Tab-separated table of C-alpha atoms in Angstrom:
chain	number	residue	atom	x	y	z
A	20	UNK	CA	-35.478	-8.471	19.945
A	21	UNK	CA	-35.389	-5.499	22.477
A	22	UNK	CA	-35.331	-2.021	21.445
A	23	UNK	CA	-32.310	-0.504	20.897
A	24	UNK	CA	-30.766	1.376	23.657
A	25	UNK	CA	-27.956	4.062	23.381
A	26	UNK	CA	-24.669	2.796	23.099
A	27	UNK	CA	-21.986	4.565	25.714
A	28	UNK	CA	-19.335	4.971	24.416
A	29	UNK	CA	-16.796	6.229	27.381
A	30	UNK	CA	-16.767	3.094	28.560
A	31	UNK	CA	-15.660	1.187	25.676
A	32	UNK	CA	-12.802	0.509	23.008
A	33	UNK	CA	-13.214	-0.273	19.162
A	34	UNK	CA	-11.681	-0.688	15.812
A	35	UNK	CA	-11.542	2.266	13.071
A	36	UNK	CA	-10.148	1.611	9.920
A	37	UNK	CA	-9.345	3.805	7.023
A	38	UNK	CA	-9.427	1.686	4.066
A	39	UNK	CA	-7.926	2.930	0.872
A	40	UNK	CA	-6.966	1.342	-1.941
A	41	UNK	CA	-3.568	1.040	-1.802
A	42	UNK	CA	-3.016	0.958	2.057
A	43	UNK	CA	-5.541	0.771	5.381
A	44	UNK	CA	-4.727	2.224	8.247
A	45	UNK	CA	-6.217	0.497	11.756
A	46	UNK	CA	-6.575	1.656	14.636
A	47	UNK	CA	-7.828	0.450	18.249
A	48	UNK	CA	-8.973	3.629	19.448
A	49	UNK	CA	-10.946	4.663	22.776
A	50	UNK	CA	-12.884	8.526	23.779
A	51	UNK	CA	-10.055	10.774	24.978
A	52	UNK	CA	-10.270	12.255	28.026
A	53	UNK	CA	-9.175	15.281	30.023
A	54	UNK	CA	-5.973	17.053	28.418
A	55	UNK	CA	-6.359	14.326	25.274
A	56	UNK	CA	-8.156	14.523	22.166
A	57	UNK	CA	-11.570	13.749	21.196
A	58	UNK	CA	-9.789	10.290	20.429
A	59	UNK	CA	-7.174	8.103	21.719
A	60	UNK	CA	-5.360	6.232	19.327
A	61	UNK	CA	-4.229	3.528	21.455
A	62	UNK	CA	-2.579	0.836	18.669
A	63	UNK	CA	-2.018	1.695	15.029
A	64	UNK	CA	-0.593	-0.178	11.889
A	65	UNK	CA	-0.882	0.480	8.180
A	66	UNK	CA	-0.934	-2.588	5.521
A	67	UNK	CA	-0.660	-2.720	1.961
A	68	UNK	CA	-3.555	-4.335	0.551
A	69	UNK	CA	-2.079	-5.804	-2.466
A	70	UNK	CA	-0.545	-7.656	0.442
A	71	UNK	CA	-3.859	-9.634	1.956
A	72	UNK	CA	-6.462	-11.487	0.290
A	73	UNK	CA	-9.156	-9.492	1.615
A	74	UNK	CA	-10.120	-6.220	4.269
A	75	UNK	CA	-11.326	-9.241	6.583
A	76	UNK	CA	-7.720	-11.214	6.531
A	77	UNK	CA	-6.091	-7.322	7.765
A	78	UNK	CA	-8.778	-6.741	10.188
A	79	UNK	CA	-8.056	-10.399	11.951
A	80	UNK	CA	-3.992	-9.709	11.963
A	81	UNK	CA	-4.869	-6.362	13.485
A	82	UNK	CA	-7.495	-8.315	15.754
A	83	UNK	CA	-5.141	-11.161	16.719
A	84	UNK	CA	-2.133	-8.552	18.194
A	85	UNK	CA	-4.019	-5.684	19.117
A	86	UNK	CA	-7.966	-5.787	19.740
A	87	UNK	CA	-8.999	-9.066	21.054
A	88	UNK	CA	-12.133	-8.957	22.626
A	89	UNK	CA	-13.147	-6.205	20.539
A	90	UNK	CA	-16.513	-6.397	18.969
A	91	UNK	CA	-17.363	-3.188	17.305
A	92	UNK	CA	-15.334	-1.743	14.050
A	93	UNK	CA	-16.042	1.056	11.909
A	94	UNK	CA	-14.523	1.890	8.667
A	95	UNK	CA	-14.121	4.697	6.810
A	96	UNK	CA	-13.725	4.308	2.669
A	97	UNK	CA	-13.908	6.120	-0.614
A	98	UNK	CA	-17.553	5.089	-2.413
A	99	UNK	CA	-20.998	4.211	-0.537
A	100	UNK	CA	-22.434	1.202	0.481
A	101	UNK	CA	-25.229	-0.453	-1.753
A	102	UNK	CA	-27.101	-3.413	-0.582
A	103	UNK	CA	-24.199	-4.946	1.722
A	104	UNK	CA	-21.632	-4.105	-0.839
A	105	UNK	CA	-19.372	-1.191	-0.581
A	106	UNK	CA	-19.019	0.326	-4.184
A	107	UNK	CA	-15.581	1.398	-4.684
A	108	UNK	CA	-13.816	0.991	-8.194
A	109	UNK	CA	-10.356	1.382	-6.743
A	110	UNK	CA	-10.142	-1.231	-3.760
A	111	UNK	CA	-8.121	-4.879	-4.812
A	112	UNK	CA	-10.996	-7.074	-3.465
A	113	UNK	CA	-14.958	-6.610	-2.652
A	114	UNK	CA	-16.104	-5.643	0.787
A	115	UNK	CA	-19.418	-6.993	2.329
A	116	UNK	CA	-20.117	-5.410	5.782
A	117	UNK	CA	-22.016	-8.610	6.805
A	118	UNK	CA	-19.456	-10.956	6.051
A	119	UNK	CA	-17.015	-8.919	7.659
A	120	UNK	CA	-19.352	-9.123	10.991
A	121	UNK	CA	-19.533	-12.296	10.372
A	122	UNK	CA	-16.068	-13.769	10.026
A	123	UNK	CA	-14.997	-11.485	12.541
A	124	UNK	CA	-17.237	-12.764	14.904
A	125	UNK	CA	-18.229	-8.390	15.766
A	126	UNK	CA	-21.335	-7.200	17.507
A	127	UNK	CA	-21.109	-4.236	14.830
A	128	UNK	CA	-19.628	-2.900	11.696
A	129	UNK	CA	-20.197	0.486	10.514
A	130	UNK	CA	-19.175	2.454	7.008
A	131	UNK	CA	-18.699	6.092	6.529
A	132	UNK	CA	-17.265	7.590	3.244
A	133	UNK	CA	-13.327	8.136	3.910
A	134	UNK	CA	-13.971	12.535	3.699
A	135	UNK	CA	-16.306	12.428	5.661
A	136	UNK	CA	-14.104	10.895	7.971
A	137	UNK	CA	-11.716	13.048	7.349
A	138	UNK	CA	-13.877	16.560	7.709
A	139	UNK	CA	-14.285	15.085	11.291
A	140	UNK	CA	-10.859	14.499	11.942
A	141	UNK	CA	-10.236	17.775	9.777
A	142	UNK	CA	-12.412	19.950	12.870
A	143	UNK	CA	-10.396	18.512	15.803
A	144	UNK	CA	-6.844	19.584	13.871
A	145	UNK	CA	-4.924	22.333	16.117
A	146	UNK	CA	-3.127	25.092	13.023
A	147	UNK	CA	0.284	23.579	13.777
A	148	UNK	CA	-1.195	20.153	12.708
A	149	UNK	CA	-1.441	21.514	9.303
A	150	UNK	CA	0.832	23.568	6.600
A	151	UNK	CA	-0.829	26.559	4.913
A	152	UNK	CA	-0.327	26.862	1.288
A	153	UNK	CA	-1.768	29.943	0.821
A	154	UNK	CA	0.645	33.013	2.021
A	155	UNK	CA	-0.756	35.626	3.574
A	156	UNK	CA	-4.377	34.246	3.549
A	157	UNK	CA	-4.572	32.494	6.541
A	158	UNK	CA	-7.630	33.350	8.627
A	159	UNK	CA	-11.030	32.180	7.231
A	160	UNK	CA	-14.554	33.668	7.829
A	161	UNK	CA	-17.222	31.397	9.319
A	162	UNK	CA	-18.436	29.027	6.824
A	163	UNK	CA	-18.034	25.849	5.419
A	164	UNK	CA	-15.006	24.062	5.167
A	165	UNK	CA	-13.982	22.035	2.166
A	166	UNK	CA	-11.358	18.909	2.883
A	167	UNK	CA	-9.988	17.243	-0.737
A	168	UNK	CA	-7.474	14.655	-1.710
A	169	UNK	CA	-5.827	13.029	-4.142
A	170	UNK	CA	-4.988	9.833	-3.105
A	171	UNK	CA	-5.346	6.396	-5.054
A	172	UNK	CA	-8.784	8.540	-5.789
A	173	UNK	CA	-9.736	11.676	-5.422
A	174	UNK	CA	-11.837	12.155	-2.135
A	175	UNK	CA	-13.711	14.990	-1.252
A	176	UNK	CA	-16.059	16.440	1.607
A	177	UNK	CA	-18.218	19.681	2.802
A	178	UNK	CA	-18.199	20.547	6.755
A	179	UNK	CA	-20.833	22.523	7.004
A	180	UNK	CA	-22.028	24.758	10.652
A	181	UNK	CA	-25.156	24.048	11.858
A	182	UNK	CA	-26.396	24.797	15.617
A	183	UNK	CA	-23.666	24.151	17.704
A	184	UNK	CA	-22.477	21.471	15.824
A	185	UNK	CA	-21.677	20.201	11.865
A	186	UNK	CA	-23.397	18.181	9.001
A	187	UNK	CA	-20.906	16.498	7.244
A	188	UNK	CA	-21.622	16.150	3.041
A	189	UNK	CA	-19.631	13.500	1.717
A	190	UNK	CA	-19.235	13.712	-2.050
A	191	UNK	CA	-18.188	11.428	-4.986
A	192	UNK	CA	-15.915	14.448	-6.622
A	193	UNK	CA	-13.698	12.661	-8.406
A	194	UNK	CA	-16.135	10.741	-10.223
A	195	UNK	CA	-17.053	14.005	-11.579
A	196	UNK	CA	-16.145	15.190	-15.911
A	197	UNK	CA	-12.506	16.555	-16.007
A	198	UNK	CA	-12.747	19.961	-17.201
A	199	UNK	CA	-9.266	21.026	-18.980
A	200	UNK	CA	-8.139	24.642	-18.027
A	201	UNK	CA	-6.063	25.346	-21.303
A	202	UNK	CA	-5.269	23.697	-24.920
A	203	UNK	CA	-2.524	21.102	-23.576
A	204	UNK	CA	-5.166	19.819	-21.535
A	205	UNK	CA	-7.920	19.576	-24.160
A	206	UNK	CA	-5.296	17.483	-26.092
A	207	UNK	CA	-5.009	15.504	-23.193
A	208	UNK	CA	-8.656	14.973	-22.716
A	209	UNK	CA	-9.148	14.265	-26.239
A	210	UNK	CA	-6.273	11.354	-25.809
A	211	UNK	CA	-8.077	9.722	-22.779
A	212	UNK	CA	-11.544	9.543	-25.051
A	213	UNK	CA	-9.578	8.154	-28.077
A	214	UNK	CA	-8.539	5.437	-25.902
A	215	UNK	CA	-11.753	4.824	-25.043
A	216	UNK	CA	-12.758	6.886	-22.100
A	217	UNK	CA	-16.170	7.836	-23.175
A	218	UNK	CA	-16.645	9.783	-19.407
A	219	UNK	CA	-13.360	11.114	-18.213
A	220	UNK	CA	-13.622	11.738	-14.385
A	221	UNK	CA	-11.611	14.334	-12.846
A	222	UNK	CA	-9.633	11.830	-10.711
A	223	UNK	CA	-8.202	9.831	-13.876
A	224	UNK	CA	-5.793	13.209	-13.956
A	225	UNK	CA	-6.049	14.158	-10.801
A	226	UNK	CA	-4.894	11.383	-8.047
A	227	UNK	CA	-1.948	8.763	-7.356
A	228	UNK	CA	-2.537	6.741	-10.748
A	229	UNK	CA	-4.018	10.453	-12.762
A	230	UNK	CA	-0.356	12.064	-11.887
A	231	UNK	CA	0.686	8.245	-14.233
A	232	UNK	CA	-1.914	8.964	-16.548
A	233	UNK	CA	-0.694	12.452	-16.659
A	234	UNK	CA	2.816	11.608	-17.518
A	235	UNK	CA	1.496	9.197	-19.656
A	236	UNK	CA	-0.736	11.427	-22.042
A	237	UNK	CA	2.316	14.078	-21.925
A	238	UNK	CA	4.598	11.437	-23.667
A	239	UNK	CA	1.919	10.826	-26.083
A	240	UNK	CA	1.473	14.057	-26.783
A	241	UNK	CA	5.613	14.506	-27.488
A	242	UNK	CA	6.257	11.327	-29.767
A	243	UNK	CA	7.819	9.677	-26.368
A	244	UNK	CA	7.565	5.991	-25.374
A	245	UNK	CA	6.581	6.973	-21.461
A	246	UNK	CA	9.131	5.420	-19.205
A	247	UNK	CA	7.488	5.931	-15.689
A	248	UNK	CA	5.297	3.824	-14.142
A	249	UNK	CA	4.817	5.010	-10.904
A	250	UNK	CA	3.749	8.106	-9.027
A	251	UNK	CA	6.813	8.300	-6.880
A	252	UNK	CA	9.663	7.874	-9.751
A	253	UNK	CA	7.512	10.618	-11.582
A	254	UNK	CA	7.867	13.032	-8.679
A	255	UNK	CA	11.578	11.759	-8.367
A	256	UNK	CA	12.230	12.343	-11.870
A	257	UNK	CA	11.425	15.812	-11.506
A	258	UNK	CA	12.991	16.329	-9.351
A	259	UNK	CA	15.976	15.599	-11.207
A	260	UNK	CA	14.788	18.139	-13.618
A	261	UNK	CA	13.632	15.555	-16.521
A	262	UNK	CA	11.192	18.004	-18.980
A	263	UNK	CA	8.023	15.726	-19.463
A	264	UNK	CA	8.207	14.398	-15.535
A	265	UNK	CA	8.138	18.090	-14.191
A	266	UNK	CA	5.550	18.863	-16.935
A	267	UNK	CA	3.286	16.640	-15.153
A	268	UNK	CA	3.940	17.704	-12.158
A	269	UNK	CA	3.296	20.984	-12.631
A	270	UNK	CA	0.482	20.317	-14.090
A	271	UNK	CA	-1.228	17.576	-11.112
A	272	UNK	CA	-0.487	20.776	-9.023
A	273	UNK	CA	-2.717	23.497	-11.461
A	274	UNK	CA	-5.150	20.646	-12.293
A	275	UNK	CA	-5.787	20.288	-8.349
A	276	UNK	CA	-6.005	24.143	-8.010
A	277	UNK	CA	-8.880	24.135	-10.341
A	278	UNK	CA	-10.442	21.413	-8.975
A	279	UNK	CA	-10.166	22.777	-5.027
A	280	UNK	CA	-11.639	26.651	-6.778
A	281	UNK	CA	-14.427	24.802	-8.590
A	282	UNK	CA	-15.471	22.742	-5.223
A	283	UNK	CA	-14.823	25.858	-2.707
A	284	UNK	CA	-17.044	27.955	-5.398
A	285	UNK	CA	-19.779	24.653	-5.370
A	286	UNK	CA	-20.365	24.364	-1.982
A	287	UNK	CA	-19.583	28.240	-1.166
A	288	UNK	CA	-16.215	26.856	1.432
A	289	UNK	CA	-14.704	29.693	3.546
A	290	UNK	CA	-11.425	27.282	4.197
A	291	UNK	CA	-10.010	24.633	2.570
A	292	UNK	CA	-8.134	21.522	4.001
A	293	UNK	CA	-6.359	18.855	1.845
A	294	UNK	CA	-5.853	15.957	3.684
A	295	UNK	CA	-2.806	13.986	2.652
A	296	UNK	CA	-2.952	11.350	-0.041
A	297	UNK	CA	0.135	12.093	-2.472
A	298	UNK	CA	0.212	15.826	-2.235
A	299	UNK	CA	2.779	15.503	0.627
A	300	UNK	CA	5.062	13.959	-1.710
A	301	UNK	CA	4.444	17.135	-4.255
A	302	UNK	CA	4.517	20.044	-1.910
A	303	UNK	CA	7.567	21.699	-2.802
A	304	UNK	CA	6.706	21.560	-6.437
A	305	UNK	CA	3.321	23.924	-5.246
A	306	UNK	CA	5.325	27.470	-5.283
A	307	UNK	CA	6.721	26.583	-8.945
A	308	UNK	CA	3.243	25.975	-10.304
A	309	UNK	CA	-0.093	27.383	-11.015
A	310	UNK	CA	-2.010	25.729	-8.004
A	311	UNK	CA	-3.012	29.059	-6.639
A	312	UNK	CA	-3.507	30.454	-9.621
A	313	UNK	CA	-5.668	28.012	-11.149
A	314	UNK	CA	-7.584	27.890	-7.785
A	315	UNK	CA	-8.297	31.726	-7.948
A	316	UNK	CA	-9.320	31.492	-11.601
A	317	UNK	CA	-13.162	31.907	-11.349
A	318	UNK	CA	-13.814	34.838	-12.971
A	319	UNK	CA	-16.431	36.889	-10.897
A	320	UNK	CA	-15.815	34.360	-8.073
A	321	UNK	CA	-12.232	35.836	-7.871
A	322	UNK	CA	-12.205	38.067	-4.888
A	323	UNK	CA	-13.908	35.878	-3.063
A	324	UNK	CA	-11.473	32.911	-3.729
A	325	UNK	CA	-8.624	35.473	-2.690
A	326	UNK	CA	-10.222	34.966	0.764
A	327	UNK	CA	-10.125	30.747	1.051
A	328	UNK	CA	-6.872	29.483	3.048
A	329	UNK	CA	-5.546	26.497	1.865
A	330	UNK	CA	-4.355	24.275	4.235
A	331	UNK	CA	-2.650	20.813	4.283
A	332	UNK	CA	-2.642	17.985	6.789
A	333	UNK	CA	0.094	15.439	6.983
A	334	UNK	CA	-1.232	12.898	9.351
A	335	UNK	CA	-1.057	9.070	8.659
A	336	UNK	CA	-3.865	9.053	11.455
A	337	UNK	CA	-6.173	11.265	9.779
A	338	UNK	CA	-8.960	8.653	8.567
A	339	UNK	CA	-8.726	6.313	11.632
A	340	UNK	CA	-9.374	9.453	13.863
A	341	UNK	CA	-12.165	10.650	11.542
A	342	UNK	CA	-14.014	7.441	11.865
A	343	UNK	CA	-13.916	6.914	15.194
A	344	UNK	CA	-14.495	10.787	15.351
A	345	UNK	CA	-17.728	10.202	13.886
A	346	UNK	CA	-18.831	7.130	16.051
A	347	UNK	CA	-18.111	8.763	19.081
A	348	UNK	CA	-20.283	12.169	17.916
A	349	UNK	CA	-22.858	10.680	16.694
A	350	UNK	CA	-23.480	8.017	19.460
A	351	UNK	CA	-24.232	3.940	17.873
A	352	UNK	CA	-26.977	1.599	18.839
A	353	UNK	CA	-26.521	-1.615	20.565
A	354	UNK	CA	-29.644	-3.649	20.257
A	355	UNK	CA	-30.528	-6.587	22.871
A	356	UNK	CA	-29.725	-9.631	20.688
A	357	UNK	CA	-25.478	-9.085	20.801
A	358	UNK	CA	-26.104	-6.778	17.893
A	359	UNK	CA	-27.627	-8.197	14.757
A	360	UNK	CA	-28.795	-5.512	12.630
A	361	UNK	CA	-27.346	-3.558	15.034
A	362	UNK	CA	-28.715	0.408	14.593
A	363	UNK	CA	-29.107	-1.006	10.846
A	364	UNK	CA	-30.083	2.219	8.660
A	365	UNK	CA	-30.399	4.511	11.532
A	366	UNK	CA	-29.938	8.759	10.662
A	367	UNK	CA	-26.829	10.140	11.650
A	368	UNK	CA	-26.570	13.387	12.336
A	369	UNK	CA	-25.930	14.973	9.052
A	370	UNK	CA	-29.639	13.342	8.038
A	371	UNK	CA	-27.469	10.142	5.866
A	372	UNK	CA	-27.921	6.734	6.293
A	373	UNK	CA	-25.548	4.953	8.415
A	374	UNK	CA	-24.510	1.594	6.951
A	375	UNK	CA	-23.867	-1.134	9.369
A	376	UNK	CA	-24.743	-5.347	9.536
């Protein structure tokens, strides 16, 4: 096998995919050039995975109408890879990188945790990209940059500057204890262990399903037989100004104020991005609620969390532009033997391991 030699990426086209575990987003995406972005987004399609029998039968539809002749793909996903396997407790079927290179018939496959796909993408957003939910703190001191989400999980990443560039941490926040802010909460805590939750991660409140558990627990917590079963009629429902739905709405909204003030005071964040997921959906519920006010909640911390603008992204493009983002910075490696093992374990640029077979 020759040594590896530097990929270049300007002259070439690959896959990203942001793989979540309800939908993934693909994209066949190219280096931007002159008045474009860092990326092109050339074709782009989002499938429900409950739909397909596996990542690899999306990937091939995408393949078959938009990418043939395409041999490198890079995904971006909640979890980490662990010998081959991609460790994720909320995707509908198990992902081997190999396999996927494999029946694919690619050169490469790469994996990067879905935040820190999104930090990238999070750096190249213009302000009018985003909506700030914070008025009247809107500018940010130099710093590091915190981008969150509640989505089928709840993802989170730290963009830190270094040099003339960024190291990208990605974390596994929402496998992290919920901490309850006030006695309602405690009760619901308590109701999640009685059921047998011995550790009670912040996500099982605070994402797509935790706004169900949420609603859930509430009912319990009445004497009411819950009658919602999904995020959306939940939201819908309060809408319509039905007591327990609100109540959990309300309280998704405080719960992720706490949770965005407890990660901005972690990792010391001067700015704050929240990148999607179901907050969209919620948004106009934010002003009625105790998200800010939960976020500033950190005692001495306070007048420094009076500083942190909160921002939020609505782009369905977000994670494919992350990921290919990050293969374009950080430049692959295309070995001499049409690419097995291809870069396999080399250092990115924020010092991880990349995963790729």
């Amino acid at each position: 096998m020759t040594a590896p030699a530097r990929l270049n990426p300007a002259a070439t086209q690959f896959i990203a995919a942001d793989v979540g575990g309800t939908h993934t987003r693909v994209g066949l995406v190219r280096p931007g050039n002159g008045a474009e972005s860092a990326v092109a987004v050339l074709a782009h399609r989002k499938y429900v995975c409950a739909d397909y029998p596996s990542l690899a039968a999306i990937l091939a539809e995408f393949i078959a109408g938009n990418g043939v002749g395409i041999d490198r793909l890079v995904i971006a996903c909640a979890g980490v890879v662990l010998d081959d396997q991609v460790i994720n407790s909320n995707l509908p079927w198990r992902i081997s990188l190999s396999e996927l290179r494999r029946e694919l018939g690619l050169r490469e496959v790469l994996f990067i945790n879905d935040f820190q796909a999104n930090a990238n993408a999070a750096q190249c957003m213009a302000p009018g990209d985003s909506t700030l939910l914070t008025p009247g703190v809107s500018e940010s001191a130099p710093g590091p940059t915190l981008v969150i989400g509640p989505g089928t999980g709840l993802g989170a990443a730290v963009r830190i500057p270094h040099g003339r560039g960024t190291v990208i941490l990605p974390t596994e926040a929402g496998h992290t204890a919920f901490a309850p802010g006030n006695a309602r909460e405690v009760d619901m805590l308590r109701l999640a262990q009685q059921r047998g939750q011995t550790h009670v991660p912040t996500e099982y409140f605070v994402s797509g399903p935790g706004l169900v558990n949420l609603y859930s627990a509430l009912c319990t917590l009445n004497g009411v037989e819950p009658s919602l079963r999904a995020p959306a009629a939940i939201t819908e429902a309060a809408r319509r100004g039905e007591a327990l739905a609100r109540e959990a709405v309300l309280t998704f909204c405080a719960l992720l104020g706490s949770v965005i003030g407890d990660l901005a005071t972690i990792a010391g964040a001067k700015s704050v991005f929240i990148a999607g997921g179901i907050l969209p959906q919620l948004k106009d519920f934010l002003p009625d609620s105790e998200f800010h006010a939960r976020m500033l909640d950190k005692g001495a911390m306070r007048p420094v969390m009076e500083r942190v603008p909160v921002r939020l992204i609505e782009n369905e493009r977000l994670g494919v532009i992350g990921a290919a983002s990050w293969y374009l910075e950080h430049g692959q490696y295309e070995s001499g033997d049409n690419g097995s093992d291809a870069g396999a374990n080399a250092p990115n640029a924020s010092g991880r391991q990349q995963q790729t077979q």
